[in-house]
mmCIF file of C-alpha atoms in Angstrom:
data_model
loop_
_atom_site.group_PDB
_atom_site.id
_atom_site.type_symbol
_atom_site.label_atom_id
_atom_site.label_comp_id
_atom_site.label_asym_id
_atom_site.label_seq_id
_atom_site.Cartn_x
_atom_site.Cartn_y
_atom_site.Cartn_z
ATOM 1 C CA UNK A 1 -35.315 13.346 -13.730
ATOM 2 C CA UNK A 2 -33.712 12.532 -10.420
ATOM 3 C CA UNK A 3 -35.710 11.353 -7.446
ATOM 4 C CA UNK A 4 -36.413 13.928 -4.730
ATOM 5 C CA UNK A 5 -36.962 13.377 -1.022
ATOM 6 C CA UNK A 6 -38.051 15.860 1.602
ATOM 7 C CA UNK A 7 -36.115 15.338 4.814
ATOM 8 C CA UNK A 8 -35.479 17.162 8.059
ATOM 9 C CA UNK A 9 -31.754 17.475 8.643
ATOM 10 C CA UNK A 10 -31.124 17.736 12.405
ATOM 11 C CA UNK A 11 -27.674 19.112 13.107
ATOM 12 C CA UNK A 12 -25.957 19.180 16.511
ATOM 13 C CA UNK A 13 -24.972 22.724 17.361
ATOM 14 C CA UNK A 14 -22.623 23.828 20.092
ATOM 15 C CA UNK A 15 -20.449 26.903 20.213
ATOM 16 C CA UNK A 16 -17.969 27.714 22.920
ATOM 17 C CA UNK A 17 -19.673 28.511 26.202
ATOM 18 C CA UNK A 18 -23.097 27.538 24.903
ATOM 19 C CA UNK A 19 -25.301 24.580 25.765
ATOM 20 C CA UNK A 20 -25.690 22.084 22.913
ATOM 21 C CA UNK A 21 -28.913 21.912 20.947
ATOM 22 C CA UNK A 22 -30.186 20.542 17.657
ATOM 23 C CA UNK A 23 -31.120 22.753 14.686
ATOM 24 C CA UNK A 24 -33.627 21.467 12.136
ATOM 25 C CA UNK A 25 -33.337 22.184 8.422
ATOM 26 C CA UNK A 26 -36.178 21.140 6.125
ATOM 27 C CA UNK A 27 -34.731 20.403 2.709
ATOM 28 C CA UNK A 28 -35.250 18.651 -0.583
ATOM 29 C CA UNK A 29 -32.498 16.177 -1.426
ATOM 30 C CA UNK A 30 -31.660 13.589 -4.000
ATOM 31 C CA UNK A 31 -31.471 10.331 -2.019
ATOM 32 C CA UNK A 32 -28.452 9.310 -4.058
ATOM 33 C CA UNK A 33 -26.484 12.270 -2.738
ATOM 34 C CA UNK A 34 -24.268 11.802 0.262
ATOM 35 C CA UNK A 35 -24.880 12.976 3.824
ATOM 36 C CA UNK A 36 -22.059 15.538 3.539
ATOM 37 C CA UNK A 37 -23.971 17.092 0.599
ATOM 38 C CA UNK A 38 -26.990 17.658 2.851
ATOM 39 C CA UNK A 39 -24.791 19.216 5.550
ATOM 40 C CA UNK A 40 -23.128 21.454 2.953
ATOM 41 C CA UNK A 41 -26.547 22.446 1.622
ATOM 42 C CA UNK A 42 -27.640 23.428 5.143
ATOM 43 C CA UNK A 43 -24.469 25.510 5.451
ATOM 44 C CA UNK A 44 -24.762 27.075 1.987
ATOM 45 C CA UNK A 45 -28.463 27.929 1.953
ATOM 46 C CA UNK A 46 -29.595 28.023 5.574
ATOM 47 C CA UNK A 47 -26.900 28.860 8.100
ATOM 48 C CA UNK A 48 -23.324 29.872 7.333
ATOM 49 C CA UNK A 49 -22.308 29.463 10.980
ATOM 50 C CA UNK A 50 -22.524 25.634 10.856
ATOM 51 C CA UNK A 51 -19.025 24.345 11.503
ATOM 52 C CA UNK A 52 -17.909 20.972 10.121
ATOM 53 C CA UNK A 53 -14.786 19.356 8.698
ATOM 54 C CA UNK A 54 -14.499 18.038 5.146
ATOM 55 C CA UNK A 55 -11.896 17.969 2.414
ATOM 56 C CA UNK A 56 -11.571 15.285 -0.236
ATOM 57 C CA UNK A 57 -15.176 14.087 -0.652
ATOM 58 C CA UNK A 58 -13.980 10.606 -1.647
ATOM 59 C CA UNK A 59 -13.072 8.816 1.602
ATOM 60 C CA UNK A 60 -9.361 9.480 1.465
ATOM 61 C CA UNK A 61 -8.825 12.300 3.960
ATOM 62 C CA UNK A 62 -10.999 10.974 6.795
ATOM 63 C CA UNK A 63 -12.085 14.490 7.778
ATOM 64 C CA UNK A 64 -15.869 14.181 7.524
ATOM 65 C CA UNK A 65 -16.490 11.459 10.114
ATOM 66 C CA UNK A 66 -19.732 12.138 12.011
ATOM 67 C CA UNK A 67 -22.488 10.239 13.762
ATOM 68 C CA UNK A 68 -25.405 9.795 11.402
ATOM 69 C CA UNK A 69 -28.588 8.728 13.160
ATOM 70 C CA UNK A 70 -26.424 7.562 16.050
ATOM 71 C CA UNK A 71 -23.899 5.542 14.059
ATOM 72 C CA UNK A 72 -20.416 6.627 12.993
ATOM 73 C CA UNK A 73 -20.182 7.215 9.247
ATOM 74 C CA UNK A 74 -17.807 8.793 6.806
ATOM 75 C CA UNK A 75 -20.394 11.222 5.467
ATOM 76 C CA UNK A 76 -18.791 11.641 2.043
ATOM 77 C CA UNK A 77 -19.510 8.008 1.169
ATOM 78 C CA UNK A 78 -22.766 7.529 3.076
ATOM 79 C CA UNK A 79 -25.769 7.730 0.761
ATOM 80 C CA UNK A 80 -28.784 9.552 2.173
ATOM 81 C CA UNK A 81 -30.873 6.642 0.838
ATOM 82 C CA UNK A 82 -29.006 4.226 3.114
ATOM 83 C CA UNK A 83 -29.622 6.106 6.371
ATOM 84 C CA UNK A 84 -33.092 7.652 6.123
ATOM 85 C CA UNK A 85 -36.237 7.703 3.986
ATOM 86 C CA UNK A 86 -38.526 10.228 2.321
ATOM 87 C CA UNK A 87 -40.245 12.436 4.905
ATOM 88 C CA UNK A 88 -38.002 11.270 7.731
ATOM 89 C CA UNK A 89 -35.314 12.863 9.864
ATOM 90 C CA UNK A 90 -31.563 12.663 9.353
ATOM 91 C CA UNK A 91 -29.683 13.387 12.574
ATOM 92 C CA UNK A 92 -26.034 14.406 12.297
ATOM 93 C CA UNK A 93 -23.856 14.717 15.401
ATOM 94 C CA UNK A 94 -20.123 15.046 16.076
ATOM 95 C CA UNK A 95 -18.014 11.970 16.791
ATOM 96 C CA UNK A 96 -18.106 10.803 20.415
ATOM 97 C CA UNK A 97 -15.061 10.708 22.664
ATOM 98 C CA UNK A 98 -13.506 13.820 21.147
ATOM 99 C CA UNK A 99 -13.871 17.336 22.545
ATOM 100 C CA UNK A 100 -16.235 19.392 20.387
ATOM 101 C CA UNK A 101 -14.507 22.440 18.907
ATOM 102 C CA UNK A 102 -17.646 23.800 17.261
ATOM 103 C CA UNK A 103 -20.846 22.053 16.104
ATOM 104 C CA UNK A 104 -19.750 18.975 14.143
ATOM 105 C CA UNK A 105 -16.016 19.690 14.279
ATOM 106 C CA UNK A 106 -14.061 17.861 16.977
ATOM 107 C CA UNK A 107 -10.531 18.174 18.316
ATOM 108 C CA UNK A 108 -8.620 15.080 17.188
ATOM 109 C CA UNK A 109 -5.284 16.160 18.644
ATOM 110 C CA UNK A 110 -5.046 13.472 21.321
ATOM 111 C CA UNK A 111 -5.933 10.771 18.800
ATOM 112 C CA UNK A 112 -3.244 11.965 16.375
ATOM 113 C CA UNK A 113 -0.696 12.019 19.211
ATOM 114 C CA UNK A 114 -1.567 8.395 20.013
ATOM 115 C CA UNK A 115 -1.071 7.526 16.343
ATOM 116 C CA UNK A 116 2.335 9.227 16.503
ATOM 117 C CA UNK A 117 3.176 7.320 19.682
ATOM 118 C CA UNK A 118 2.969 4.024 17.775
ATOM 119 C CA UNK A 119 4.632 5.637 14.739
ATOM 120 C CA UNK A 120 1.616 4.899 12.508
ATOM 121 C CA UNK A 121 2.667 4.603 8.902
ATOM 122 C CA UNK A 122 0.990 6.684 6.195
ATOM 123 C CA UNK A 123 2.683 4.523 3.564
ATOM 124 C CA UNK A 124 4.284 1.114 3.802
ATOM 125 C CA UNK A 125 6.244 -1.253 1.561
ATOM 126 C CA UNK A 126 3.854 -3.294 -0.539
ATOM 127 C CA UNK A 127 5.586 -6.448 0.721
ATOM 128 C CA UNK A 128 4.381 -5.649 4.256
ATOM 129 C CA UNK A 129 0.831 -4.666 3.294
ATOM 130 C CA UNK A 130 -2.215 -6.848 3.738
ATOM 131 C CA UNK A 131 -3.399 -7.160 0.155
ATOM 132 C CA UNK A 132 -5.698 -9.525 -1.653
ATOM 133 C CA UNK A 133 -3.971 -12.379 -3.442
ATOM 134 C CA UNK A 134 -0.360 -11.509 -2.608
ATOM 135 C CA UNK A 135 2.274 -13.388 -4.604
ATOM 136 C CA UNK A 136 3.516 -16.577 -2.999
ATOM 137 C CA UNK A 137 7.017 -15.125 -2.969
ATOM 138 C CA UNK A 138 7.952 -11.463 -3.251
ATOM 139 C CA UNK A 139 10.924 -10.488 -5.415
ATOM 140 C CA UNK A 140 13.641 -8.622 -3.517
ATOM 141 C CA UNK A 141 13.036 -5.415 -5.491
ATOM 142 C CA UNK A 142 9.301 -5.445 -4.617
ATOM 143 C CA UNK A 143 10.048 -3.919 -1.219
ATOM 144 C CA UNK A 144 10.938 -0.684 -3.032
ATOM 145 C CA UNK A 145 7.281 -0.236 -3.952
ATOM 146 C CA UNK A 146 5.090 1.462 -1.392
ATOM 147 C CA UNK A 147 1.360 1.864 -0.944
ATOM 148 C CA UNK A 148 -0.881 4.016 1.234
ATOM 149 C CA UNK A 149 -1.845 2.598 4.593
ATOM 150 C CA UNK A 150 -5.500 1.503 4.786
ATOM 151 C CA UNK A 151 -6.218 3.599 7.887
ATOM 152 C CA UNK A 152 -7.311 7.131 6.986
ATOM 153 C CA UNK A 153 -7.299 8.259 10.652
ATOM 154 C CA UNK A 154 -10.951 9.322 10.523
ATOM 155 C CA UNK A 155 -11.541 8.507 14.220
ATOM 156 C CA UNK A 156 -14.774 6.568 13.638
ATOM 157 C CA UNK A 157 -13.425 3.583 15.594
ATOM 158 C CA UNK A 158 -12.523 5.820 18.535
ATOM 159 C CA UNK A 159 -16.048 7.214 18.584
ATOM 160 C CA UNK A 160 -17.729 3.800 18.332
ATOM 161 C CA UNK A 161 -15.591 1.990 20.920
ATOM 162 C CA UNK A 162 -17.492 1.568 24.230
ATOM 163 C CA UNK A 163 -14.250 1.291 26.198
ATOM 164 C CA UNK A 164 -12.934 4.514 24.675
ATOM 165 C CA UNK A 165 -16.062 6.246 26.049
ATOM 166 C CA UNK A 166 -15.014 5.554 29.629
ATOM 167 C CA UNK A 167 -11.218 5.328 29.464
ATOM 168 C CA UNK A 168 -9.448 8.291 27.829
ATOM 169 C CA UNK A 169 -6.046 6.703 28.565
ATOM 170 C CA UNK A 170 -6.878 3.689 26.363
ATOM 171 C CA UNK A 171 -4.719 3.721 23.249
ATOM 172 C CA UNK A 172 -7.757 2.885 21.112
ATOM 173 C CA UNK A 173 -8.498 0.763 18.047
ATOM 174 C CA UNK A 174 -6.740 2.732 15.280
ATOM 175 C CA UNK A 175 -3.420 3.207 17.150
ATOM 176 C CA UNK A 176 -3.402 -0.479 18.156
ATOM 177 C CA UNK A 177 -4.156 -1.458 14.555
ATOM 178 C CA UNK A 178 -1.268 0.770 13.461
ATOM 179 C CA UNK A 179 1.018 -0.998 15.940
ATOM 180 C CA UNK A 180 -0.080 -4.371 14.545
ATOM 181 C CA UNK A 181 0.616 -3.037 11.064
ATOM 182 C CA UNK A 182 4.258 -2.537 12.081
ATOM 183 C CA UNK A 183 4.464 -5.848 13.908
ATOM 184 C CA UNK A 184 6.370 -6.224 17.173
ATOM 185 C CA UNK A 185 9.027 -8.324 15.438
ATOM 186 C CA UNK A 186 9.811 -5.379 13.145
ATOM 187 C CA UNK A 187 9.492 -2.725 15.846
ATOM 188 C CA UNK A 188 10.207 -4.253 19.293
ATOM 189 C CA UNK A 189 9.914 -0.895 21.081
ATOM 190 C CA UNK A 190 6.142 -1.094 20.526
ATOM 191 C CA UNK A 191 5.895 -3.931 23.050
ATOM 192 C CA UNK A 192 5.996 -1.685 26.115
ATOM 193 C CA UNK A 193 3.471 0.704 24.516
ATOM 194 C CA UNK A 194 0.843 -1.923 23.678
ATOM 195 C CA UNK A 195 1.448 -4.534 26.404
ATOM 196 C CA UNK A 196 0.042 -2.517 29.291
ATOM 197 C CA UNK A 197 -3.179 -1.721 31.132
ATOM 198 C CA UNK A 198 -4.327 0.826 28.559
ATOM 199 C CA UNK A 199 -2.942 -1.024 25.583
ATOM 200 C CA UNK A 200 -3.964 -4.191 23.848
ATOM 201 C CA UNK A 201 -5.526 -5.777 26.965
ATOM 202 C CA UNK A 202 -8.028 -2.945 27.509
ATOM 203 C CA UNK A 203 -10.115 -4.011 24.479
ATOM 204 C CA UNK A 204 -13.299 -5.811 25.579
ATOM 205 C CA UNK A 205 -14.241 -7.324 22.228
ATOM 206 C CA UNK A 206 -17.271 -5.246 21.249
ATOM 207 C CA UNK A 207 -16.004 -5.319 17.621
ATOM 208 C CA UNK A 208 -17.693 -1.959 17.012
ATOM 209 C CA UNK A 209 -14.453 -0.509 15.577
ATOM 210 C CA UNK A 210 -14.512 -3.044 12.771
ATOM 211 C CA UNK A 211 -18.246 -2.514 12.228
ATOM 212 C CA UNK A 212 -17.853 1.231 11.566
ATOM 213 C CA UNK A 213 -14.432 1.319 9.865
ATOM 214 C CA UNK A 214 -14.961 2.776 6.373
ATOM 215 C CA UNK A 215 -11.569 1.642 5.156
ATOM 216 C CA UNK A 216 -11.647 -2.097 5.934
ATOM 217 C CA UNK A 217 -8.775 -1.835 8.386
ATOM 218 C CA UNK A 218 -10.583 -4.334 10.650
ATOM 219 C CA UNK A 219 -9.050 -2.948 13.869
ATOM 220 C CA UNK A 220 -10.630 -5.639 16.083
ATOM 221 C CA UNK A 221 -8.931 -8.453 14.172
ATOM 222 C CA UNK A 222 -5.650 -6.546 14.284
ATOM 223 C CA UNK A 223 -5.949 -6.017 18.057
ATOM 224 C CA UNK A 224 -6.472 -9.770 18.547
ATOM 225 C CA UNK A 225 -3.504 -10.474 16.297
ATOM 226 C CA UNK A 226 -1.428 -7.982 18.271
ATOM 227 C CA UNK A 227 -2.317 -9.890 21.452
ATOM 228 C CA UNK A 228 -0.938 -13.041 19.846
ATOM 229 C CA UNK A 229 2.223 -11.136 18.926
ATOM 230 C CA UNK A 230 2.579 -9.847 22.509
ATOM 231 C CA UNK A 231 2.087 -13.299 24.047
ATOM 232 C CA UNK A 232 4.463 -14.853 21.488
ATOM 233 C CA UNK A 233 7.149 -12.244 22.188
ATOM 234 C CA UNK A 234 6.761 -12.632 25.955
ATOM 235 C CA UNK A 235 6.970 -16.420 25.710
ATOM 236 C CA UNK A 236 10.042 -16.235 23.457
ATOM 237 C CA UNK A 237 11.739 -13.950 25.966
ATOM 238 C CA UNK A 238 10.779 -16.275 28.821
ATOM 239 C CA UNK A 239 12.112 -19.357 27.044
ATOM 240 C CA UNK A 240 15.189 -17.440 25.919
ATOM 241 C CA UNK A 241 15.957 -16.456 29.513
ATOM 242 C CA UNK A 242 15.351 -19.946 30.899
ATOM 243 C CA UNK B 1 -11.257 26.121 22.906
ATOM 244 C CA UNK B 2 -12.945 22.726 22.848
ATOM 245 C CA UNK B 3 -15.810 21.697 25.075
ATOM 246 C CA UNK B 4 -15.510 18.949 27.665
ATOM 247 C CA UNK B 5 -19.023 17.536 27.248
ATOM 248 C CA UNK B 6 -18.143 15.036 24.512
ATOM 249 C CA UNK B 7 -14.968 13.659 26.067
ATOM 250 C CA UNK B 8 -14.412 10.179 27.508
ATOM 251 C CA UNK B 9 -15.245 9.828 31.167
ATOM 252 C CA UNK B 10 -15.769 6.938 33.586
ATOM 253 C CA UNK B 11 -19.182 8.437 34.319
ATOM 254 C CA UNK B 12 -20.282 7.524 30.811
ATOM 255 C CA UNK B 13 -20.324 3.814 31.691
ATOM 256 C CA UNK B 14 -24.086 3.802 31.168
ATOM 257 C CA UNK B 15 -23.440 3.979 27.417
ATOM 258 C CA UNK B 16 -22.189 0.362 27.665
ATOM 259 C CA UNK B 17 -25.737 -0.753 28.284
ATOM 260 C CA UNK B 18 -27.375 1.043 25.359
ATOM 261 C CA UNK B 19 -26.353 -0.795 22.178
ATOM 262 C CA UNK B 20 -29.304 0.562 20.188
ATOM 263 C CA UNK B 21 -28.408 0.965 16.480
ATOM 264 C CA UNK B 22 -25.118 -0.801 17.174
ATOM 265 C CA UNK B 23 -23.730 -3.971 15.616
ATOM 266 C CA UNK B 24 -24.234 -7.406 17.203
ATOM 267 C CA UNK B 25 -20.802 -7.203 18.891
ATOM 268 C CA UNK B 26 -22.039 -4.337 21.045
ATOM 269 C CA UNK B 27 -25.142 -6.306 22.018
ATOM 270 C CA UNK B 28 -22.888 -9.179 23.061
ATOM 271 C CA UNK B 29 -20.709 -6.706 24.978
ATOM 272 C CA UNK B 30 -23.765 -5.286 26.803
ATOM 273 C CA UNK B 31 -25.140 -8.768 27.502
ATOM 274 C CA UNK B 32 -21.844 -9.788 29.086
ATOM 275 C CA UNK B 33 -21.845 -6.753 31.357
ATOM 276 C CA UNK B 34 -25.481 -7.105 32.419
ATOM 277 C CA UNK B 35 -25.099 -10.820 33.201
ATOM 278 C CA UNK B 36 -21.805 -10.150 35.013
ATOM 279 C CA UNK B 37 -23.447 -7.520 37.219
ATOM 280 C CA UNK B 38 -26.359 -9.882 37.911
ATOM 281 C CA UNK B 39 -24.026 -12.726 38.852
ATOM 282 C CA UNK B 40 -21.943 -10.444 41.094
ATOM 283 C CA UNK B 41 -25.120 -9.285 42.841
ATOM 284 C CA UNK B 42 -26.122 -12.941 43.283
ATOM 285 C CA UNK B 43 -22.693 -13.764 44.742
ATOM 286 C CA UNK B 44 -23.189 -11.168 47.508
ATOM 287 C CA UNK B 45 -26.715 -12.430 48.112
ATOM 288 C CA UNK B 46 -25.376 -15.987 48.297
ATOM 289 C CA UNK B 47 -22.775 -15.005 50.900
ATOM 290 C CA UNK B 48 -25.446 -13.286 52.984
ATOM 291 C CA UNK B 49 -27.611 -16.424 52.846
ATOM 292 C CA UNK B 50 -24.651 -18.610 53.818
ATOM 293 C CA UNK B 51 -24.130 -16.245 56.739
ATOM 294 C CA UNK B 52 -27.530 -17.382 58.035
ATOM 295 C CA UNK B 53 -25.908 -20.743 58.855
ATOM 296 C CA UNK B 54 -24.020 -18.980 61.610
ATOM 297 C CA UNK B 55 -27.367 -18.102 63.204
ATOM 298 C CA UNK B 56 -28.282 -21.770 63.564
ATOM 299 C CA UNK B 57 -30.370 -24.333 61.649
ATOM 300 C CA UNK B 58 -33.642 -22.542 62.396
ATOM 301 C CA UNK B 59 -32.639 -19.377 60.530
ATOM 302 C CA UNK B 60 -31.376 -21.374 57.534
ATOM 303 C CA UNK B 61 -34.463 -23.606 57.404
ATOM 304 C CA UNK B 62 -36.752 -20.591 57.407
ATOM 305 C CA UNK B 63 -34.785 -19.230 54.450
ATOM 306 C CA UNK B 64 -35.105 -22.563 52.625
ATOM 307 C CA UNK B 65 -38.872 -22.356 53.080
ATOM 308 C CA UNK B 66 -38.714 -18.933 51.404
ATOM 309 C CA UNK B 67 -37.120 -20.458 48.295
ATOM 310 C CA UNK B 68 -40.475 -22.029 47.428
ATOM 311 C CA UNK B 69 -41.749 -18.499 46.744
ATOM 312 C CA UNK B 70 -42.315 -18.200 42.948
ATOM 313 C CA UNK B 71 -40.402 -14.889 42.814
ATOM 314 C CA UNK B 72 -37.352 -16.477 44.464
ATOM 315 C CA UNK B 73 -37.670 -19.393 42.045
ATOM 316 C CA UNK B 74 -37.709 -16.936 39.155
ATOM 317 C CA UNK B 75 -34.580 -15.341 40.608
ATOM 318 C CA UNK B 76 -32.884 -18.746 40.729
ATOM 319 C CA UNK B 77 -33.840 -19.312 37.118
ATOM 320 C CA UNK B 78 -32.385 -15.900 36.202
ATOM 321 C CA UNK B 79 -29.090 -16.770 37.926
ATOM 322 C CA UNK B 80 -28.748 -19.996 35.961
ATOM 323 C CA UNK B 81 -29.740 -18.284 32.700
ATOM 324 C CA UNK B 82 -27.223 -15.470 33.346
ATOM 325 C CA UNK B 83 -24.472 -17.970 34.137
ATOM 326 C CA UNK B 84 -25.126 -19.902 30.909
ATOM 327 C CA UNK B 85 -25.269 -16.736 28.779
ATOM 328 C CA UNK B 86 -22.194 -15.222 30.439
ATOM 329 C CA UNK B 87 -20.190 -18.440 30.291
ATOM 330 C CA UNK B 88 -20.859 -19.185 26.630
ATOM 331 C CA UNK B 89 -20.348 -15.549 25.583
ATOM 332 C CA UNK B 90 -17.134 -15.648 27.608
ATOM 333 C CA UNK B 91 -15.891 -18.676 25.675
ATOM 334 C CA UNK B 92 -16.479 -16.712 22.460
ATOM 335 C CA UNK B 93 -14.453 -13.790 23.840
ATOM 336 C CA UNK B 94 -11.595 -16.065 24.927
ATOM 337 C CA UNK B 95 -11.512 -17.684 21.491
ATOM 338 C CA UNK B 96 -11.551 -14.404 19.565
ATOM 339 C CA UNK B 97 -9.125 -12.741 21.979
ATOM 340 C CA UNK B 98 -6.430 -15.089 20.754
ATOM 341 C CA UNK B 99 -7.324 -15.025 17.110
ATOM 342 C CA UNK B 100 -9.701 -17.992 16.872
ATOM 343 C CA UNK B 101 -12.744 -17.138 14.762
ATOM 344 C CA UNK B 102 -12.199 -13.360 14.914
ATOM 345 C CA UNK B 103 -13.621 -12.817 11.452
ATOM 346 C CA UNK B 104 -16.533 -15.109 12.349
ATOM 347 C CA UNK B 105 -17.283 -13.534 15.733
ATOM 348 C CA UNK B 106 -20.903 -12.765 14.800
ATOM 349 C CA UNK B 107 -21.574 -16.368 13.764
ATOM 350 C CA UNK B 108 -19.824 -17.543 16.940
ATOM 351 C CA UNK B 109 -22.110 -15.328 19.015
ATOM 352 C CA UNK B 110 -25.256 -16.553 17.266
ATOM 353 C CA UNK B 111 -24.080 -20.153 17.632
ATOM 354 C CA UNK B 112 -23.321 -19.853 21.336
ATOM 355 C CA UNK B 113 -26.600 -18.064 21.970
ATOM 356 C CA UNK B 114 -28.538 -20.856 20.259
ATOM 357 C CA UNK B 115 -26.748 -23.329 22.554
ATOM 358 C CA UNK B 116 -27.528 -21.057 25.539
ATOM 359 C CA UNK B 117 -31.237 -20.923 24.677
ATOM 360 C CA UNK B 118 -31.420 -24.726 24.304
ATOM 361 C CA UNK B 119 -29.678 -25.251 27.673
ATOM 362 C CA UNK B 120 -31.861 -22.615 29.377
ATOM 363 C CA UNK B 121 -35.015 -24.224 27.961
ATOM 364 C CA UNK B 122 -33.834 -27.634 29.188
ATOM 365 C CA UNK B 123 -33.157 -26.193 32.638
ATOM 366 C CA UNK B 124 -36.527 -24.405 32.668
ATOM 367 C CA UNK B 125 -38.425 -27.615 31.942
ATOM 368 C CA UNK B 126 -36.421 -29.466 34.630
ATOM 369 C CA UNK B 127 -37.059 -26.686 37.142
ATOM 370 C CA UNK B 128 -40.742 -26.087 36.551
ATOM 371 C CA UNK B 129 -42.020 -29.376 35.113
ATOM 372 C CA UNK B 130 -39.638 -31.836 36.724
#
């Protein structure tokens, strides 16, 4: 028989033209279910007007990113056991730094446009991917093989970034990580996009993007690496001109 | 139609100073901002005090007598502590900004903060015990 917990699910509610408020839903859950299951249960058995985004339920689509007890989580892979306890509250809010469309659903349009601006890759040649234990030397035909990019464009890093909270023009962790994924040497036109006030130099090293990333993209490390690429490219150009 | 309440805005700068439930990187980020603001405030105060020199030795000497006040002494201690914390945290940021120890940034922070505490304790004993 599975374990049962009684929790209070607190869901952020906001419809167009209305002031935001929290709705409480008392429910019995299995602590080994995921947070998205609790939200779906609230929708199915308590209030069909709760609006939230979800699709794959296995951390591939990146649709169900929310703030769980104040921290950005991909709710389809976040166990209830890991974020609350029996008899306690589980607070679910929309991601920060995105306009709220309705309740937990946010408008990610601007974020997607920034990803397009750096031409973020959904798939990439396996020879260019950061993988564990890559072969010392790739065979020429290996570049024909492709793999999915690690970033699932869930927006958790955008929500967690303290600089993003105050600077909407900032490109943000995921787009900068996508630019690093290309590499300036492979895509020189990225230089002017990332080497600017709201590009790679706007990051203030809070490392929160890496802390919340559910897909091990490690945006902070990539941003620092991109800085090295920018400085290297600038120095090469300077020496080349001299 | 989306709401505007949740969108980025310069007015949300206060969120920088509330790293509750956040990872250690955010605490380091907040610490750097708080110490930076404190040091900037001190810089203005310092310039005002230096301005007393223009009013003659009497005005400056009377200020120096004020520095024996325990609250002023505590303020001096806070300035030194903030400078040590800000400086060492800054070294960590410079290192990680160019790829040195990025994946070990938490350990770097803990390490530098241990050094900061030791230096602050040393300074405290020198200041209050002699």
